[in-house]
mmCIF file of C-alpha atoms in Angstrom:
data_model
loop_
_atom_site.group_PDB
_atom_site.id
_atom_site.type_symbol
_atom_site.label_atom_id
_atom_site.label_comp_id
_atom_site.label_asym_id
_atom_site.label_seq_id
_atom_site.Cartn_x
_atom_site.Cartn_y
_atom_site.Cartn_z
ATOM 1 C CA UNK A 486 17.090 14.414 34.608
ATOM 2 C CA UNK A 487 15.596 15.526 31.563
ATOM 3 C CA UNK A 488 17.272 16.221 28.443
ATOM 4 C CA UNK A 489 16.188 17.717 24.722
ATOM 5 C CA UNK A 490 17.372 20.333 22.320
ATOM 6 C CA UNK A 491 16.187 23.527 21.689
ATOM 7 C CA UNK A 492 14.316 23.868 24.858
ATOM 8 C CA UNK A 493 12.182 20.858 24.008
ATOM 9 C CA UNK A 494 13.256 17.887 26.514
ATOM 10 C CA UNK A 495 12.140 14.466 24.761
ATOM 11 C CA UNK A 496 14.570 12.415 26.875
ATOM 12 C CA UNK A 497 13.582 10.971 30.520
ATOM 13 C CA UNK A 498 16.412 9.254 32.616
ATOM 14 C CA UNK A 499 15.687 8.164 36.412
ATOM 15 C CA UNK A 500 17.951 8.599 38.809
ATOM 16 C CA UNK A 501 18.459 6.633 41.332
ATOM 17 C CA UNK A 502 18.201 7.998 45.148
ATOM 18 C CA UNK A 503 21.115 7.118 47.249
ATOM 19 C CA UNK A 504 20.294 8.730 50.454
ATOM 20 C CA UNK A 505 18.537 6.540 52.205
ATOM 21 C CA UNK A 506 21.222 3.673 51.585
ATOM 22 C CA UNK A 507 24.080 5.598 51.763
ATOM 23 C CA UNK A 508 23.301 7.552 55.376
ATOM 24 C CA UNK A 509 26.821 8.728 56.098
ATOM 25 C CA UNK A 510 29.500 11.288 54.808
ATOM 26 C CA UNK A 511 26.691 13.290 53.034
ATOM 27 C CA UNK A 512 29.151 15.439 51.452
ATOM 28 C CA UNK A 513 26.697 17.624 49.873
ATOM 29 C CA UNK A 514 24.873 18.529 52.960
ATOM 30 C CA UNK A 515 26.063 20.684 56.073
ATOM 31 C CA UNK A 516 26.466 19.380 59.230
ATOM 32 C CA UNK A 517 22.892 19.857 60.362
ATOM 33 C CA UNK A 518 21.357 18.662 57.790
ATOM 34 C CA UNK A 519 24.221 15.922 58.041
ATOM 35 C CA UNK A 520 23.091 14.949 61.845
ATOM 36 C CA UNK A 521 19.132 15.345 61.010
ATOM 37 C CA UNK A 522 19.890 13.020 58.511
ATOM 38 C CA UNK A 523 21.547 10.456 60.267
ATOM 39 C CA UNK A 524 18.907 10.186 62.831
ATOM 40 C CA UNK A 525 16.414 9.571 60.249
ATOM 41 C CA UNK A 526 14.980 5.959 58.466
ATOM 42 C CA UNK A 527 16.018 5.410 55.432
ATOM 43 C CA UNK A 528 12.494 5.483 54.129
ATOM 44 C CA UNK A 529 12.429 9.287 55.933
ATOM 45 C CA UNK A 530 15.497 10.214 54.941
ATOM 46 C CA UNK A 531 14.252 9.701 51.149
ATOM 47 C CA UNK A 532 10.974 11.749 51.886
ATOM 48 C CA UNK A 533 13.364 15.092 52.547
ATOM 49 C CA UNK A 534 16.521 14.482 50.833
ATOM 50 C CA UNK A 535 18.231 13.292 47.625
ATOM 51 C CA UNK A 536 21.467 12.570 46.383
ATOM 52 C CA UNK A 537 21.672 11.284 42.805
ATOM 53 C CA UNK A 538 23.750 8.419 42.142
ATOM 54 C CA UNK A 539 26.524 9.307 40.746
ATOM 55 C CA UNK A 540 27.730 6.270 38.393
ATOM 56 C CA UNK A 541 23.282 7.105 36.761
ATOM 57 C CA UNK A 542 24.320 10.393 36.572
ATOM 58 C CA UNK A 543 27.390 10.509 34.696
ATOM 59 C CA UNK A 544 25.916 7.230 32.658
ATOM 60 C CA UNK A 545 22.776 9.595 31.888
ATOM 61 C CA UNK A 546 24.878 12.806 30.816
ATOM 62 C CA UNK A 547 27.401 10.065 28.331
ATOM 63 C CA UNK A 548 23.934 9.169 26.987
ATOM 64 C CA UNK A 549 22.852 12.983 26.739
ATOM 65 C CA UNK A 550 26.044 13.914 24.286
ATOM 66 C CA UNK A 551 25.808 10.163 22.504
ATOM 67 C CA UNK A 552 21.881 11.292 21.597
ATOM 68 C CA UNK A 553 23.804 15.016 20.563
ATOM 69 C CA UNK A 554 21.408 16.230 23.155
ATOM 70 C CA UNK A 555 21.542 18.991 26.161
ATOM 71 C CA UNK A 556 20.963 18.515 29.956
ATOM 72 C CA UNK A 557 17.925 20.472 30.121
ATOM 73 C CA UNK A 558 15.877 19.731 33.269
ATOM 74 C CA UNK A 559 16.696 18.349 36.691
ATOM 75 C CA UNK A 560 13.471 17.481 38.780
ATOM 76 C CA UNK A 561 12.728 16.322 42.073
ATOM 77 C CA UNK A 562 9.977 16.068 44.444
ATOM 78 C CA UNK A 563 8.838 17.483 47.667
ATOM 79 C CA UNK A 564 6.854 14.781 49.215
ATOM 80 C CA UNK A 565 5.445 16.840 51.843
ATOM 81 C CA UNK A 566 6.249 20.745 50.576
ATOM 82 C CA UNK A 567 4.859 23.084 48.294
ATOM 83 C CA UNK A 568 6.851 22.937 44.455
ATOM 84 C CA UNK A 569 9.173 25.572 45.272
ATOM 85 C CA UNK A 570 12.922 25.125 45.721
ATOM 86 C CA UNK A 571 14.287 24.680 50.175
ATOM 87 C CA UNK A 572 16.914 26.515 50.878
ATOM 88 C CA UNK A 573 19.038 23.465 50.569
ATOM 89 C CA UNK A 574 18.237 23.050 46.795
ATOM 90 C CA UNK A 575 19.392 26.637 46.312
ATOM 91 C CA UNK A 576 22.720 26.599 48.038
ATOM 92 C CA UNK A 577 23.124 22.950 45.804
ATOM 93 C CA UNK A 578 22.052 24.466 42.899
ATOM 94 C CA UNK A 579 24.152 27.095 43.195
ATOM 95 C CA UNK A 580 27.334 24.726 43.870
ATOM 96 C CA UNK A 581 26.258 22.982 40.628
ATOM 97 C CA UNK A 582 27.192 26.071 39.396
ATOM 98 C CA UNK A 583 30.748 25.902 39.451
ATOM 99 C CA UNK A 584 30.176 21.722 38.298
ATOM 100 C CA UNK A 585 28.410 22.085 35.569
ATOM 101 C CA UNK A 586 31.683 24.520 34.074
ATOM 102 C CA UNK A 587 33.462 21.863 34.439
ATOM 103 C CA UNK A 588 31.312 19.324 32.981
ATOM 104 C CA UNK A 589 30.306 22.114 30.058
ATOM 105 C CA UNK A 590 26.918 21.678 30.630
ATOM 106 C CA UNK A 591 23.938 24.072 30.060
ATOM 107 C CA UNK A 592 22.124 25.545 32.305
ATOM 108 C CA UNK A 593 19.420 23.055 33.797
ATOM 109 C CA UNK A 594 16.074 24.521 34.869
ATOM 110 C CA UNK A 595 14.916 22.908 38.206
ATOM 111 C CA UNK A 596 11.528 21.567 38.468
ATOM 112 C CA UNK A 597 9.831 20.695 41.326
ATOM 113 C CA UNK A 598 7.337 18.434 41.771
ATOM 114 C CA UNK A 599 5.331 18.531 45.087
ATOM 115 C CA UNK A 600 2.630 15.965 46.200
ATOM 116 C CA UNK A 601 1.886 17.663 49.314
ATOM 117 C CA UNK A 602 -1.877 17.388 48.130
ATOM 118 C CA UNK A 603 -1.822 14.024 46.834
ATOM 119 C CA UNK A 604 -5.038 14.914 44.654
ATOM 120 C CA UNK A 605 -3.345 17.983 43.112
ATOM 121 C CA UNK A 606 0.024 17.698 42.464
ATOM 122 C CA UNK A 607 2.240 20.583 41.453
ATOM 123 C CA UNK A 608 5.311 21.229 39.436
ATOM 124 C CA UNK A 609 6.957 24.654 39.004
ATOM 125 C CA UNK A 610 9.923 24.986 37.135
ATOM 126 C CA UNK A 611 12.750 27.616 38.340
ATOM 127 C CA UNK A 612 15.903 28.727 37.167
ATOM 128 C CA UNK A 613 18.189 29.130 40.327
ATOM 129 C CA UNK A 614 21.945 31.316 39.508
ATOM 130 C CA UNK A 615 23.986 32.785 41.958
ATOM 131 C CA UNK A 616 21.536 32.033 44.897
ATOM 132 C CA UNK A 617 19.162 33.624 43.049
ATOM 133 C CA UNK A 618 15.796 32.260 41.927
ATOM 134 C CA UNK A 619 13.774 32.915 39.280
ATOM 135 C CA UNK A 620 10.091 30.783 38.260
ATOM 136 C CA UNK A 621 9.796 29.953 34.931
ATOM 137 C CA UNK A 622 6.896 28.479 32.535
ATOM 138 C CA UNK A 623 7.068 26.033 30.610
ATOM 139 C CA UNK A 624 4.404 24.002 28.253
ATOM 140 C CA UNK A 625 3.409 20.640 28.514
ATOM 141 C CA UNK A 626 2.667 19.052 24.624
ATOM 142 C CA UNK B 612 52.105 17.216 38.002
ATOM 143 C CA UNK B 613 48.689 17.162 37.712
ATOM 144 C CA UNK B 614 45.915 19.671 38.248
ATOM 145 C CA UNK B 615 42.892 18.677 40.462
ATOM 146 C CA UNK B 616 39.539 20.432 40.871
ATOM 147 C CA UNK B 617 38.212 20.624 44.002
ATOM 148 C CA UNK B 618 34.533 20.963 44.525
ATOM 149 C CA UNK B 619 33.106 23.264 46.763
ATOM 150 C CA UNK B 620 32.350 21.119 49.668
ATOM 151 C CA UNK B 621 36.017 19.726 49.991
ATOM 152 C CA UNK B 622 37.373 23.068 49.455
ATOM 153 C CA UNK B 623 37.763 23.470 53.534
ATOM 154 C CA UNK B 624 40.057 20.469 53.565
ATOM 155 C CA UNK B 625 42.371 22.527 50.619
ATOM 156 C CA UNK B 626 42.213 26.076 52.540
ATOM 157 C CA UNK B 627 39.956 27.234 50.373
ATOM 158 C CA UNK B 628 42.045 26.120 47.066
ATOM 159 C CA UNK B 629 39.390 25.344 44.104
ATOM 160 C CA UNK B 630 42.575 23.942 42.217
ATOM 161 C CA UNK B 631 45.533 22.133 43.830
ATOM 162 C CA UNK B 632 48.341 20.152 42.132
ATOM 163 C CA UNK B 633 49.666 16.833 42.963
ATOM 164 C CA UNK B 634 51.672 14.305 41.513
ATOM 165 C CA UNK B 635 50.367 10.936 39.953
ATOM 166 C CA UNK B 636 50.534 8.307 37.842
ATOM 167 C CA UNK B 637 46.871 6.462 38.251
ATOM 168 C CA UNK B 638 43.853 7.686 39.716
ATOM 169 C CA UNK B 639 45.038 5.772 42.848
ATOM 170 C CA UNK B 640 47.930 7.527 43.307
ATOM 171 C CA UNK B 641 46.400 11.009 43.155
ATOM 172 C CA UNK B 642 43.806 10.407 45.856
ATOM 173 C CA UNK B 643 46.924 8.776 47.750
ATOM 174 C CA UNK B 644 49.056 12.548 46.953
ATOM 175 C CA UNK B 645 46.120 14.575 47.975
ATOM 176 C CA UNK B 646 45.289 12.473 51.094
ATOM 177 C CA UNK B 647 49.070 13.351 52.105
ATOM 178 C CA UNK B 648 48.529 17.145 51.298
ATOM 179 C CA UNK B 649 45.389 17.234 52.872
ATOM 180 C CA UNK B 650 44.630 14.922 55.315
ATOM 181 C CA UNK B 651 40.659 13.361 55.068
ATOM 182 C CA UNK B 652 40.191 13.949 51.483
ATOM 183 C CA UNK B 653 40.234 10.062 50.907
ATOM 184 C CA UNK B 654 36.966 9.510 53.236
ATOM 185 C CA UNK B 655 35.235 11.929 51.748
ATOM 186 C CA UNK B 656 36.082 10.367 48.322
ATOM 187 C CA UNK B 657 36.411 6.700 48.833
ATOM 188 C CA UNK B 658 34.200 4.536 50.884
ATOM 189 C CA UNK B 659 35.883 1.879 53.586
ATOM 190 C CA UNK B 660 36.497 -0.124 51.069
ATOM 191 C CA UNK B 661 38.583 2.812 49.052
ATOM 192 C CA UNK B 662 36.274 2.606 46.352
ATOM 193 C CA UNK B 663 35.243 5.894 44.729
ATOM 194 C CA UNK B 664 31.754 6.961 46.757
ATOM 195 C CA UNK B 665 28.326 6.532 44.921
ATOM 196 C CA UNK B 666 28.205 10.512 45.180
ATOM 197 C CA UNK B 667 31.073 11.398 43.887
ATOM 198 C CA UNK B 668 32.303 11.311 40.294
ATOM 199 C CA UNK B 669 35.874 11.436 39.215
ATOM 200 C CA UNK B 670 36.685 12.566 36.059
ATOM 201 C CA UNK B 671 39.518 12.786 33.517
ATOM 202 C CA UNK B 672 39.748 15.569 31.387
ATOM 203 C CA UNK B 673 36.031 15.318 30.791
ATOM 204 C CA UNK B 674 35.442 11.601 31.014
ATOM 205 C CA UNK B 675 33.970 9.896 34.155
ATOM 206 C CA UNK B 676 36.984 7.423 35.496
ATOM 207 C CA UNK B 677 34.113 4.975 35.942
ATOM 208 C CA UNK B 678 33.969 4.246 31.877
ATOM 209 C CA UNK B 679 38.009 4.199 31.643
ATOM 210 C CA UNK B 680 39.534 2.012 33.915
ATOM 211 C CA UNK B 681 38.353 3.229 37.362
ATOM 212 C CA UNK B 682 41.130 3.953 40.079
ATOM 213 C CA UNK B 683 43.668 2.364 37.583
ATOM 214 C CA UNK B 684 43.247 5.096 35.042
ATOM 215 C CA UNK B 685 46.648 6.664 34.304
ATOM 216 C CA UNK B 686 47.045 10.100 34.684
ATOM 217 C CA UNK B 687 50.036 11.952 33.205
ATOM 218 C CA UNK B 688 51.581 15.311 33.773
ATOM 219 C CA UNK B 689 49.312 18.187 32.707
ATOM 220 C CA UNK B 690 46.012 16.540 32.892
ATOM 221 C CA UNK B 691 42.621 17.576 34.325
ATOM 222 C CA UNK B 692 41.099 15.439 37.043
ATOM 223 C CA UNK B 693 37.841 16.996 38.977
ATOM 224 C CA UNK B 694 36.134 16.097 41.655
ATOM 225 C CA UNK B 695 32.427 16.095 41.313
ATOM 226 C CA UNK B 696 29.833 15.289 43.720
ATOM 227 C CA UNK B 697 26.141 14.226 42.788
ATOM 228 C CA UNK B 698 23.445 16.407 41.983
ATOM 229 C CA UNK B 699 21.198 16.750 45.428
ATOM 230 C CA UNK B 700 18.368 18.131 47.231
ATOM 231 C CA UNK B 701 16.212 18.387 49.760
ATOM 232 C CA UNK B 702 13.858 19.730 52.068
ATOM 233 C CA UNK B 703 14.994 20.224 55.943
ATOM 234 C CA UNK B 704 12.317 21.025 58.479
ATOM 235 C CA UNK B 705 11.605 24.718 58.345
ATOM 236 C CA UNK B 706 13.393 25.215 55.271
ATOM 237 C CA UNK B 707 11.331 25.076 52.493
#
């Protein structure tokens, strides 16, 4: 997650990856994906999928309002696909939706980091509402 | 009574209900009153163990349970608890 004011992020926090440990009752994920999941390694599993850990998250988003910051950014990685968002980041990013009411969080933008060619990675940042999705730039100082 | 939010991926265990009531005096208590009003919410919350999952957060009002005092947190009539589940992604094969 990334986090900033202003539009500027100047906060980093890593979170951790719980999907390859914790391989069952993937609540986030439909049945499918659930199975295809479950027949995977753990070291596959965290190639295609992630669930953030939720005591990091809600750790990282105390830290966000202590700081007087704003969840800005989430980012993840597509190991193996180009740095746009699957269909399963859209439906979850559109459940985040109704979350982040509760939560009274901004809006994040979604980046997207792919290393499908390991000597030129890519990173696109979107903003995904209501299903739909919408690139956006963004500046690197 | 106190008034639960239910995240979208549970909702098919609450007919559809984004908010359902239940009565409570501890965390505990409330996952034990849902689980009787609809049956399976525990395992999707709790882990064998009936400790709250790593992808879920429970929070009061709008503090994670996890910095009060976990399952034991006391809930009294007219507060907010919701259900959230982590932030998560992913690519299936033929999806992206």
């Amino acid at each position: 997650m990334l986090a900033g004011k202003d539009g500027r992020v100047t906060q980093h926090y890593k979170i951790a990856n719980i999907v390859a440990t914790e391989g069952a009752h993937l609540a986030n994920f439909d049945e499918a994906k659930f199975a295809h999941l479950q027949a995977l390694s753990p070291d596959e599993r965290a190639d295609i999928a992630f669930v953030m850990d939720a005591r990091d998250m809600s750790a990282a988003l105390k830290d966000v309002r202590r700081l007087g910051l704003e969840l800005q950014v989430i980012y993840h990685s597509h190991p193996h696909s180009p740095a746009r968002p699957s269909l399963t980041d859209i439906k979850i990013a559109s459940e985040f939706e109704s979350t982040r009411g509760i939560l009274n969080l901004p809006e994040p933008l979604h980046l997207i980091i792919s290393l499908e060619k390991k000597d030129a990675p890519e990173a696109n940042a979107f903003r995904i509402v209501n299903g739909t999705v919408t690139r956006v730039s963004y500046q690197t100082l | 009574m106190v008034k639960v939010r239910i995240p979208t991926p549970l909702r098919t265990l609450t007919g559809g209900k984004s908010e359902v009531e239940a009565p409570a005096s501890d965390i505990q208590s409330l996952i034990e009153s849902l689980n009787g009003q609809f049956p399976g919410l525990k395992d999707r919350v709790c882990d064998d163990n009936g400790e709250i999952r790593r992808f879920v957060n429970i929070y009061l009002n709008e503090e994670d349970i996890r910095f009060l005092q976990g399952k034991r947190t006391s809930v009294k009539d007219g507060d907010e608890v919701s259900i959230v589940p982590a932030i998560a992604g992913g690519v299936h094969p033929g999806d992206a």
